[in-house]
XYZ file of C-alpha atoms in Angstrom:
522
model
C 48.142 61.858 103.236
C 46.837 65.055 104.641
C 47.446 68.054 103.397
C 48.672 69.053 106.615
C 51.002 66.266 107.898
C 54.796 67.140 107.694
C 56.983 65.255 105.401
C 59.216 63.536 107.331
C 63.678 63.113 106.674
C 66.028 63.190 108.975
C 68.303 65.908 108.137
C 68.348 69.302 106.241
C 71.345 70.628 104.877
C 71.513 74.375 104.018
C 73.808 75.297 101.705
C 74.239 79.084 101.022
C 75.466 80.695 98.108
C 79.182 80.923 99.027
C 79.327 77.435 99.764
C 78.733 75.523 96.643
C 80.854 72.222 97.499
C 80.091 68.773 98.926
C 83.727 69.156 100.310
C 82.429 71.269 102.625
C 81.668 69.756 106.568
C 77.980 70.120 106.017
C 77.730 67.204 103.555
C 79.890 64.524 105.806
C 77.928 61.763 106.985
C 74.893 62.801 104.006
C 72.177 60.265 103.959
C 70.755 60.546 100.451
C 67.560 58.736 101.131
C 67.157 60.227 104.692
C 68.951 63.857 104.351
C 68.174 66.436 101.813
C 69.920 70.015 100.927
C 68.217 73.572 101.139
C 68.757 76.086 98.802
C 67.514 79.658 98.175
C 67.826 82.479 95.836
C 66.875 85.627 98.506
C 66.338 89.071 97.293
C 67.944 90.306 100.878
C 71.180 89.332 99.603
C 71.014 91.812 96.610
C 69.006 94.245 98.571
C 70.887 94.202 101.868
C 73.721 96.031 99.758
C 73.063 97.160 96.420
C 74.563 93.988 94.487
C 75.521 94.650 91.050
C 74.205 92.879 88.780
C 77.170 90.845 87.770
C 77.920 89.880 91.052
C 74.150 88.630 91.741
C 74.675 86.697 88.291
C 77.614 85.183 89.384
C 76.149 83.992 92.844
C 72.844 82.765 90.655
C 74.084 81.238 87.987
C 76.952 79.420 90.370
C 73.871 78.423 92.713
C 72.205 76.677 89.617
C 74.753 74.845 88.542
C 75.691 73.141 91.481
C 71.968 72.341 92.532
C 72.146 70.989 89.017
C 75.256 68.492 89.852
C 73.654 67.642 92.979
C 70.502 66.204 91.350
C 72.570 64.564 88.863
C 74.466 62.686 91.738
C 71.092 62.096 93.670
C 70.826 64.252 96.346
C 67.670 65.355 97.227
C 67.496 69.288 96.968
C 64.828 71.531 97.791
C 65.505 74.443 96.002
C 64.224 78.611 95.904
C 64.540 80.328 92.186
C 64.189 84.305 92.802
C 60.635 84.429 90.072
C 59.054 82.250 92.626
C 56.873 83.388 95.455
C 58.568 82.133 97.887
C 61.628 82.800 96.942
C 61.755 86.094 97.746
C 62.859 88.135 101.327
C 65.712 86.652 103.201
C 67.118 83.734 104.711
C 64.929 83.170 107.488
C 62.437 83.731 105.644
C 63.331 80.542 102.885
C 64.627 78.301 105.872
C 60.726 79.468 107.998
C 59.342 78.088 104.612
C 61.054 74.825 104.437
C 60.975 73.812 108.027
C 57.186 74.406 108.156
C 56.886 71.532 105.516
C 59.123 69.028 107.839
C 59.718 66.790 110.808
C 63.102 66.487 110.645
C 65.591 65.448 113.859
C 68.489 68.303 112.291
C 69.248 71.443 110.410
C 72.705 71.302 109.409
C 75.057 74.904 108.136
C 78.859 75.270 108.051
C 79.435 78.597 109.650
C 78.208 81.577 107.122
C 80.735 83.994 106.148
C 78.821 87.298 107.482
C 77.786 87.199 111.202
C 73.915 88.674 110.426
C 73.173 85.026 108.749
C 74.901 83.299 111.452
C 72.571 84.760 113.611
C 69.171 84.869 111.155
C 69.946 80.555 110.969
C 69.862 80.202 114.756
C 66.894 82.197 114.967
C 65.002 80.823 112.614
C 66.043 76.851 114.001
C 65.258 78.453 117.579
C 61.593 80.026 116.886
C 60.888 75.607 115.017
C 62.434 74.660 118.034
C 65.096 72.975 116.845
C 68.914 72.991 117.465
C 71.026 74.471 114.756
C 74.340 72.076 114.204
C 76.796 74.767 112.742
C 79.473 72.731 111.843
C 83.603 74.313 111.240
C 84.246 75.612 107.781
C 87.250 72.963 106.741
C 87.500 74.628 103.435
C 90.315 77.026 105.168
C 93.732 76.647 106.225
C 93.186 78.439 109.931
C 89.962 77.438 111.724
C 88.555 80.587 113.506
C 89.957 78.854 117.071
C 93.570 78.676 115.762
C 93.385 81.942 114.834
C 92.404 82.672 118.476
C 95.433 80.747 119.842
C 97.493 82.895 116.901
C 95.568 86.247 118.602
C 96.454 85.201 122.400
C 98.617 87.682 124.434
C 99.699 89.979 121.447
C 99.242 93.781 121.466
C 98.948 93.836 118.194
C 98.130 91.677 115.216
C 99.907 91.284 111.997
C 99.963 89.665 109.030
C 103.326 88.647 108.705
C 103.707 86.355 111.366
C 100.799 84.958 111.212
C 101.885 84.020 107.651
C 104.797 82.682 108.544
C 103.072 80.521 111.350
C 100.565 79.168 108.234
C 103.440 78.537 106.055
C 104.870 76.752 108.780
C 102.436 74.561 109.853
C 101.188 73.910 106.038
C 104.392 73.321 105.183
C 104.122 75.507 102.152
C 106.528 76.618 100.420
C 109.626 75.706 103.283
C 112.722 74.074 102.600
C 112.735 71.977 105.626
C 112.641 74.597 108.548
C 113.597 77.825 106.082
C 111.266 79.696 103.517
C 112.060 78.388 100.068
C 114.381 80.684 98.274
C 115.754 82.230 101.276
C 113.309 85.070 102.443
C 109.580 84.394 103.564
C 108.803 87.955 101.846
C 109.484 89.062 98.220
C 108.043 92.258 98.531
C 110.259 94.273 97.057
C 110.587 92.489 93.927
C 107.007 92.530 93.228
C 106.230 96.401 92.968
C 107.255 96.864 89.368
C 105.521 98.986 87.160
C 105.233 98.577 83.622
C 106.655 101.671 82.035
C 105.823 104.122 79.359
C 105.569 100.902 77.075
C 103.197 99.216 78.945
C 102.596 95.430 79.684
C 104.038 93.115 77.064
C 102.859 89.345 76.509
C 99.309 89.999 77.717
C 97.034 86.988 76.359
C 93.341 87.145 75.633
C 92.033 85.519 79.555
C 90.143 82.594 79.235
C 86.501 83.677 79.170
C 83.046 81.174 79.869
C 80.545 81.880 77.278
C 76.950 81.554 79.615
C 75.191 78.100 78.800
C 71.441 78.365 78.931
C 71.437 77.879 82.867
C 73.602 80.548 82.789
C 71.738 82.561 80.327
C 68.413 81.915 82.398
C 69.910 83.353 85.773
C 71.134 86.767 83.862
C 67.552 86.979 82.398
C 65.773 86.694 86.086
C 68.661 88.896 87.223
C 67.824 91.854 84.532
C 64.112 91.014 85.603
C 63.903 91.231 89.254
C 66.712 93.819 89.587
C 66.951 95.790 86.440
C 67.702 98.915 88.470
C 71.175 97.605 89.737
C 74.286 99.005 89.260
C 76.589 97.378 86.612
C 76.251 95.772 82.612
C 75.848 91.905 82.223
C 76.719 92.009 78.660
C 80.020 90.723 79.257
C 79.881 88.381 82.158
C 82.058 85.295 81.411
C 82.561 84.199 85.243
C 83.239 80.317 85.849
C 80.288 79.153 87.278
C 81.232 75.617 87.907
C 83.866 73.603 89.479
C 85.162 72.137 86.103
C 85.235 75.862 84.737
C 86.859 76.904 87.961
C 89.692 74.474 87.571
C 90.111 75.385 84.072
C 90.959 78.820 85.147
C 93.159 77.807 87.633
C 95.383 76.073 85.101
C 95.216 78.536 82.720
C 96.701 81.114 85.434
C 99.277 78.888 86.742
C 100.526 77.673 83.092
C 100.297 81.634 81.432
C 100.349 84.505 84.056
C 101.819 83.426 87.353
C 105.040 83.744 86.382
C 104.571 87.496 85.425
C 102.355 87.777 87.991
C 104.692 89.102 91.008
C 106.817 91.863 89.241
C 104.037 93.580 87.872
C 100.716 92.776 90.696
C 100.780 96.223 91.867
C 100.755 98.194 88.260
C 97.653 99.241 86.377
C 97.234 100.291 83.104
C 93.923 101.450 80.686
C 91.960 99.345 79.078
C 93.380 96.282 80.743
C 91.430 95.726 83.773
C 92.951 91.850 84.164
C 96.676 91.995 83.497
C 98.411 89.441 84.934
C 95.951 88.657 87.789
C 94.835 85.012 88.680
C 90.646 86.101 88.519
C 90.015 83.411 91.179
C 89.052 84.947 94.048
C 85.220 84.257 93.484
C 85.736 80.800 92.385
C 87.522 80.648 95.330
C 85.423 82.470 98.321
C 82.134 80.450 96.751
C 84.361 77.224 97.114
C 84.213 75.536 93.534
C 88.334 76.058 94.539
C 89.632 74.781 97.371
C 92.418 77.369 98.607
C 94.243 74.147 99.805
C 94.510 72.829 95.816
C 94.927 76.383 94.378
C 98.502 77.090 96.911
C 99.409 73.352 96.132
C 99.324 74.617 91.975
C 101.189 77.200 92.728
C 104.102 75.934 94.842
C 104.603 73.246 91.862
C 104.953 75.727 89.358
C 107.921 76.851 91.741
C 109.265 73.219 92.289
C 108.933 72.490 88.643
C 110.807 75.701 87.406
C 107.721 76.984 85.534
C 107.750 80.392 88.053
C 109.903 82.158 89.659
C 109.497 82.109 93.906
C 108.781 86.189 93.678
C 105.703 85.626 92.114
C 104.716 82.157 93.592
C 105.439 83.891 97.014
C 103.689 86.575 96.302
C 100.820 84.838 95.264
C 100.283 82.197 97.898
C 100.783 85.312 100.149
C 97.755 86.515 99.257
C 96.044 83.388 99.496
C 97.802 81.563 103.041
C 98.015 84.615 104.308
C 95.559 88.023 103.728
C 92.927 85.570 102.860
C 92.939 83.269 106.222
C 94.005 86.661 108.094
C 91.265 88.563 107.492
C 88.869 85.653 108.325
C 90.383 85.343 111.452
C 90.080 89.197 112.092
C 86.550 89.149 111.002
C 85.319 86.790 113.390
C 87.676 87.742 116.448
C 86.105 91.315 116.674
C 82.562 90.723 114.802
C 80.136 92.434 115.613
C 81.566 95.512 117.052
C 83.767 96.048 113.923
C 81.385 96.890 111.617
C 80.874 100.281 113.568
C 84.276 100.937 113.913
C 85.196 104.922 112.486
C 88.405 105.805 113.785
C 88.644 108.499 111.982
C 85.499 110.083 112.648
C 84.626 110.117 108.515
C 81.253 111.576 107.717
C 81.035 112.138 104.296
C 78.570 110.795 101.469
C 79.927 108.182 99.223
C 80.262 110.221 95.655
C 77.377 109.035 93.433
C 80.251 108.663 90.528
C 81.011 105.758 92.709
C 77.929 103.928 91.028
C 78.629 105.984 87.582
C 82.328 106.329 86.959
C 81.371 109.645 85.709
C 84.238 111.543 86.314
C 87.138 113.615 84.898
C 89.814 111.452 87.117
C 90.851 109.306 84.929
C 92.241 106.607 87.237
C 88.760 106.576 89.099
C 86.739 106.315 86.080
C 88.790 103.119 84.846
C 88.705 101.510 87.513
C 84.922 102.256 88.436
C 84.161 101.306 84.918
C 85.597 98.126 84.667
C 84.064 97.809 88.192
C 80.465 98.272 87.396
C 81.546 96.004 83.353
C 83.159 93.113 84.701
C 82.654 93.099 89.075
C 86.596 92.911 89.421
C 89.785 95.582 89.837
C 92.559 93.828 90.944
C 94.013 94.769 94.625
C 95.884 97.719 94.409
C 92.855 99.522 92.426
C 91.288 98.927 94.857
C 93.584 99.706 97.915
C 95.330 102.674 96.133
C 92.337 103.931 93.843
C 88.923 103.716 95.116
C 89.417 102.946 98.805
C 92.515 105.618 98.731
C 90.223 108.248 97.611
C 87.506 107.514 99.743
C 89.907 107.823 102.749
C 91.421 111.047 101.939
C 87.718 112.360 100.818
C 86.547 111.449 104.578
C 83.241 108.858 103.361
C 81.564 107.325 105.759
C 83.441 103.489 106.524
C 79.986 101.571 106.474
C 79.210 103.225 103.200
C 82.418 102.426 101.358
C 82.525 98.637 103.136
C 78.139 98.427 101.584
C 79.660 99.702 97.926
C 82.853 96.936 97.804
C 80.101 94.306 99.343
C 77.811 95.825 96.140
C 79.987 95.255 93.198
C 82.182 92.951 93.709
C 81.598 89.496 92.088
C 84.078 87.783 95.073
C 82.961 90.102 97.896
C 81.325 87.908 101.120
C 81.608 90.019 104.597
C 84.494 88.001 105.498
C 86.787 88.537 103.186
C 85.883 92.016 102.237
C 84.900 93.990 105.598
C 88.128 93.898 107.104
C 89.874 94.718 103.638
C 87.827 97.654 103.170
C 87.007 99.210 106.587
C 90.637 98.442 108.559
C 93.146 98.205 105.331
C 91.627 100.714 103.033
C 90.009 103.148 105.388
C 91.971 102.692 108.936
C 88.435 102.851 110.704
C 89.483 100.347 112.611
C 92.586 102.407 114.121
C 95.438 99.859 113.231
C 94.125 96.366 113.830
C 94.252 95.763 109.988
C 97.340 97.892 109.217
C 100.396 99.389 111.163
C 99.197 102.818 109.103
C 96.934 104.569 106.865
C 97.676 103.783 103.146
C 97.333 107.550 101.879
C 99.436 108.678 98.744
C 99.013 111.637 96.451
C 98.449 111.084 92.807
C 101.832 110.912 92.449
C 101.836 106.850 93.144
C 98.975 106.415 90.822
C 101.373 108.249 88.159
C 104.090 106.171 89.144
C 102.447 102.523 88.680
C 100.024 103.482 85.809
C 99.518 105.282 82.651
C 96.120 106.914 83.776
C 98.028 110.261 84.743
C 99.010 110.537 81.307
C 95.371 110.769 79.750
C 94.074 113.253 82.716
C 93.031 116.755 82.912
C 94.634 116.531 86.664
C 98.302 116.944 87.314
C 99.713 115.195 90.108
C 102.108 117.071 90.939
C 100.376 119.781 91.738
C 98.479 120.190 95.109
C 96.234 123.287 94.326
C 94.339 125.155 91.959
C 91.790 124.406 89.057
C 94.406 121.753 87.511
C 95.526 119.549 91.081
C 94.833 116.483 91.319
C 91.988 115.502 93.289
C 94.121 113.011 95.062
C 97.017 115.355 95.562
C 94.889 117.504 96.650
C 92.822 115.698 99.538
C 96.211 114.040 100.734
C 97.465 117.087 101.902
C 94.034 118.060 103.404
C 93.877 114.412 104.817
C 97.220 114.951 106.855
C 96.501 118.350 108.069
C 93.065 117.288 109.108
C 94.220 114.032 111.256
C 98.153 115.777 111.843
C 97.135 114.910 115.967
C 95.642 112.113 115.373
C 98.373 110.491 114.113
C 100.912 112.147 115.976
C 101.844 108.676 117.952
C 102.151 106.479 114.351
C 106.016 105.956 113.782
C 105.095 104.713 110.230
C 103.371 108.346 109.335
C 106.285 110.555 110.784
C 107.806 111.205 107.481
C 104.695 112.147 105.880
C 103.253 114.726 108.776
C 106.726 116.568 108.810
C 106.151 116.994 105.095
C 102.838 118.754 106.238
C 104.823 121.051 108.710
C 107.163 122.471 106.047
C 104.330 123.664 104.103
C 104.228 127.720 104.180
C 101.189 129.172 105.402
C 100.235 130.302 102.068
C 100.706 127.164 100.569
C 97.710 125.732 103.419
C 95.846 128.531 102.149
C 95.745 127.228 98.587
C 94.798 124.143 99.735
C 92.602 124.918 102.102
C 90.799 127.140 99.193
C 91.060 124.274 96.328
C 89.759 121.337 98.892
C 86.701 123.713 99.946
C 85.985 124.203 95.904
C 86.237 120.020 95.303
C 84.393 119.445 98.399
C 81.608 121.613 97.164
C 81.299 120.276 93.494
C 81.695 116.587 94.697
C 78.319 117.206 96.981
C 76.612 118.970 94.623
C 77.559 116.505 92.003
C 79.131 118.603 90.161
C 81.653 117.062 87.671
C 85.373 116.362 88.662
């Protein structure tokens, strides 16, 4: 055979790193002895945002694994480690390698979960001249044209009804044509904090000691980007789809049914709590959400948890989940840019350190950059919150979630960060800003109670930095949000204050402005 002459199959199948499942669209109709699968460790994807180290581990090791089980089942798999040559750069650049090598009649994808790839596949298939066949992700609930017919004729989107259409239609969680135990929200059952004795009945979590696959992915990760944020001394993520449904029983059996009382409280030195840690088996797809709801819901039906935190739980799943898909892709790629608020400022390097005197911040930073997880509400209400009422930059704080985040993929974690968290996106996300003083951290944690900051206090050497920059934060956008019924309470506050009191704040915000771009402690 010439050196020269393609080899010749009749399909390729690329599989990217979030979509490690032959569940998955891509796979239906595989040929083994005609078809094979593409795979590629790129150094774009840790370089496009700074990835931690864990959460390039996670993605590697994951990656391995599967390629692993696809051999094993005799699938033909061309596969891209990062040490080799070629496996470096970024997606077009792998997929430009392997087509070179092949006369093939198709190049097969289920729709990427970040618009840039979507586009870097059907430019690379265009410039081989041949047709990209981007097949429909089936591994949600809503496909990205029901969420379209959801979107149709409303002013304005929200996640409730949406919900409430998916539970619905899924028929999840519904006693015939009502919500199982009488309300569709639980809410207000599930905002419990855990008091000045702290969380009780908190079990060692499961943990997945690295096999030597495993071990050999953290190696080339330490190797090839040593200089990343994060430890990997600790990493334990399931990396398989039998480790991934271990997890899922041990959450439904032990933690779900504390799960909804206490899912917005924090507390030091526990960084999991009562938290299901299956949102990266889950947005890589060794879960299917379908099969994690299902567990859930039986737990319910079988008495084993009560409907607050089984409701609160698929709610997160059924419905933020699928709704900020659906947002993604309806206003991609325009959203990205979105700053409603006109936010300029540098992301604070102890964003990458957790060197700081806040005590909430450095927790939750430090079990950031340890383990690549902090549940929800840290963070919503600790990271995001202070990055809103510090003024960063949107695209900086959406590149630092998308950085260290073991389950972050654009998707999911764009609209999360730049409309929830940071309101760039001027309400499409959320009916209002979610801005607090530290007085909410104080109320659903014990971090307060080991800081040098007071909450209570909104100026002088002592305030909390939070306290502090709320106050600034409403004065600052007082017209701006003039027309938000939801933030009428909050801007009166703002009018009551004395002019001397705006003077004190004015003077202690200047002060934490100027040490925070210096980097100067706080």
């Amino acid at each position: 055979m010439s050196r020269n002459r393609k080899q010749s199959i009749r399909r390729l199948v690329v599989v990217l790193g979030d979509q490690l499942s032959t569940r998955l669209a891509s796979f239906q109709g595989f040929d083994k002895k005609r078809d094979r699968v593409c795979m590629a460790e790129v150094s774009e994807e840790s370089e496009y945002a700074w990835s931690s180290k864990q959460r390039t581990a996670f993605f590697f090791a994951a990656m391995r694994h599967f390629r692993e089980e696809l051999l094993a089942d005799g699938y033909d798999v061309s596969y891209q480690e990062i040490g080799d040559r070629k496996g470096t750069g970024g997606l077009k650049e792998a997929l430009d390698h392997s087509l070179k090598q092949l006369d093939l009649e198709e190049v097969v994808m289920v729709e990427p979960g970040e618009y840039r790839l979507a586009k870097d596949f059907e430019e690379v298939c265009a410039s081989h001249g041949v047709s990209p066949s981007v097949r429909e992700d089936n591994s949600f609930f809503c496909s990205r044209e029901r969420f379209e017919s959801h979107a149709e004729g409303r002013k304005q989107l929200r996640m409730e009804y949406f919900y409430r259409e998916m539970r619905r239609e899924h028929g999840v969680l519904m006693d015939g044509d009502r919500p199982a135990g009488g309300k569709w929200n639980f809410d207000a059952s599930n905002r419990e904090s855990f008091g000045k004795e702290g969380p009780e009945r908190l079990r060692a979590r499961l943990r997945f000691e690295p096999d030597e696959l495993t071990r050999k992915a953290i190696a080339d990760v330490e190797s090839r980007f040593g200089d990343h944020p994060g430890s990997l001394d600790l990493f334990s993520w399931p990396v398989t789809r039998s480790q991934a449904l271990e997890a899922l029983t041990e959450f439904i059996e032990h933690e779900l049914p504390l799960f909804g009382r206490f899912q917005d409280a924090m507390w030091s030195g526990e960084p999991f709590l009562h938290h299901s840690l299956l949102s990266g088996a889950m947005n890589v797809r060794l879960l299917d959400p379908g099969e994690v709801v299902a567990a859930a819901e039986k737990a319910y039906r079988d008495g084993s948890a009560p409907i607050e935190a089984v409701e609160g739980f698929v709610r997160q799943v059924l419905g933020w989940r699928e709704y900020v898909r659906g947002i993604y892709w309806k206003f991609m790629p325009g959203y990205l840019e979105r700053n409603a608020l006109r936010a300029e400022e540098d992301l604070p390097a102890f964003y990458w350190t957790a060197e700081t005197e806040m005590r909430c911040l450095s927790e939750t930073i430090g079990q950031t950059l340890k383990y690549g997880y902090a549940h929800h509400i840290q963070r919503l209400m600790i990271t995001g919150l202070f990055a809103l009422l510090y003024g960063v930059r949107p695209q900086d704080v959406h590149k630092w979630y998308l950085a260290v985040y073991i389950d972050a993929v654009e998707w999911v974690e764009l609209p999360n960060t730049l409309g929830m968290s940071q309101f760039a996106d001027r309400g499409v996300m959320a009916s209002k800003p979610y801005v607090a003083s530290g007085k909410y951290i104080q109320r659903m944690s014990n971090y307060c109670s080991s800081c040098r900051y007071r909450p209570d206090k909104r100026s002088g050497d002592d305030a909390c930095p939070f306290t502090v920059l709320y106050w600034d934060f409403l004065t600052r956008h007082q017209k701006t949000l003039s027309d938000n019924a939801r933030m009428g309470m909050q801007l009166r506050n703002v009018k009551r204050l004395s002019d001397g009191e705006k003077d004190e704040i004015a003077k202690t915000t200047k002060e934490l402005r100027r040490r925070i771009s210096n980097g100067i402690g706080v």
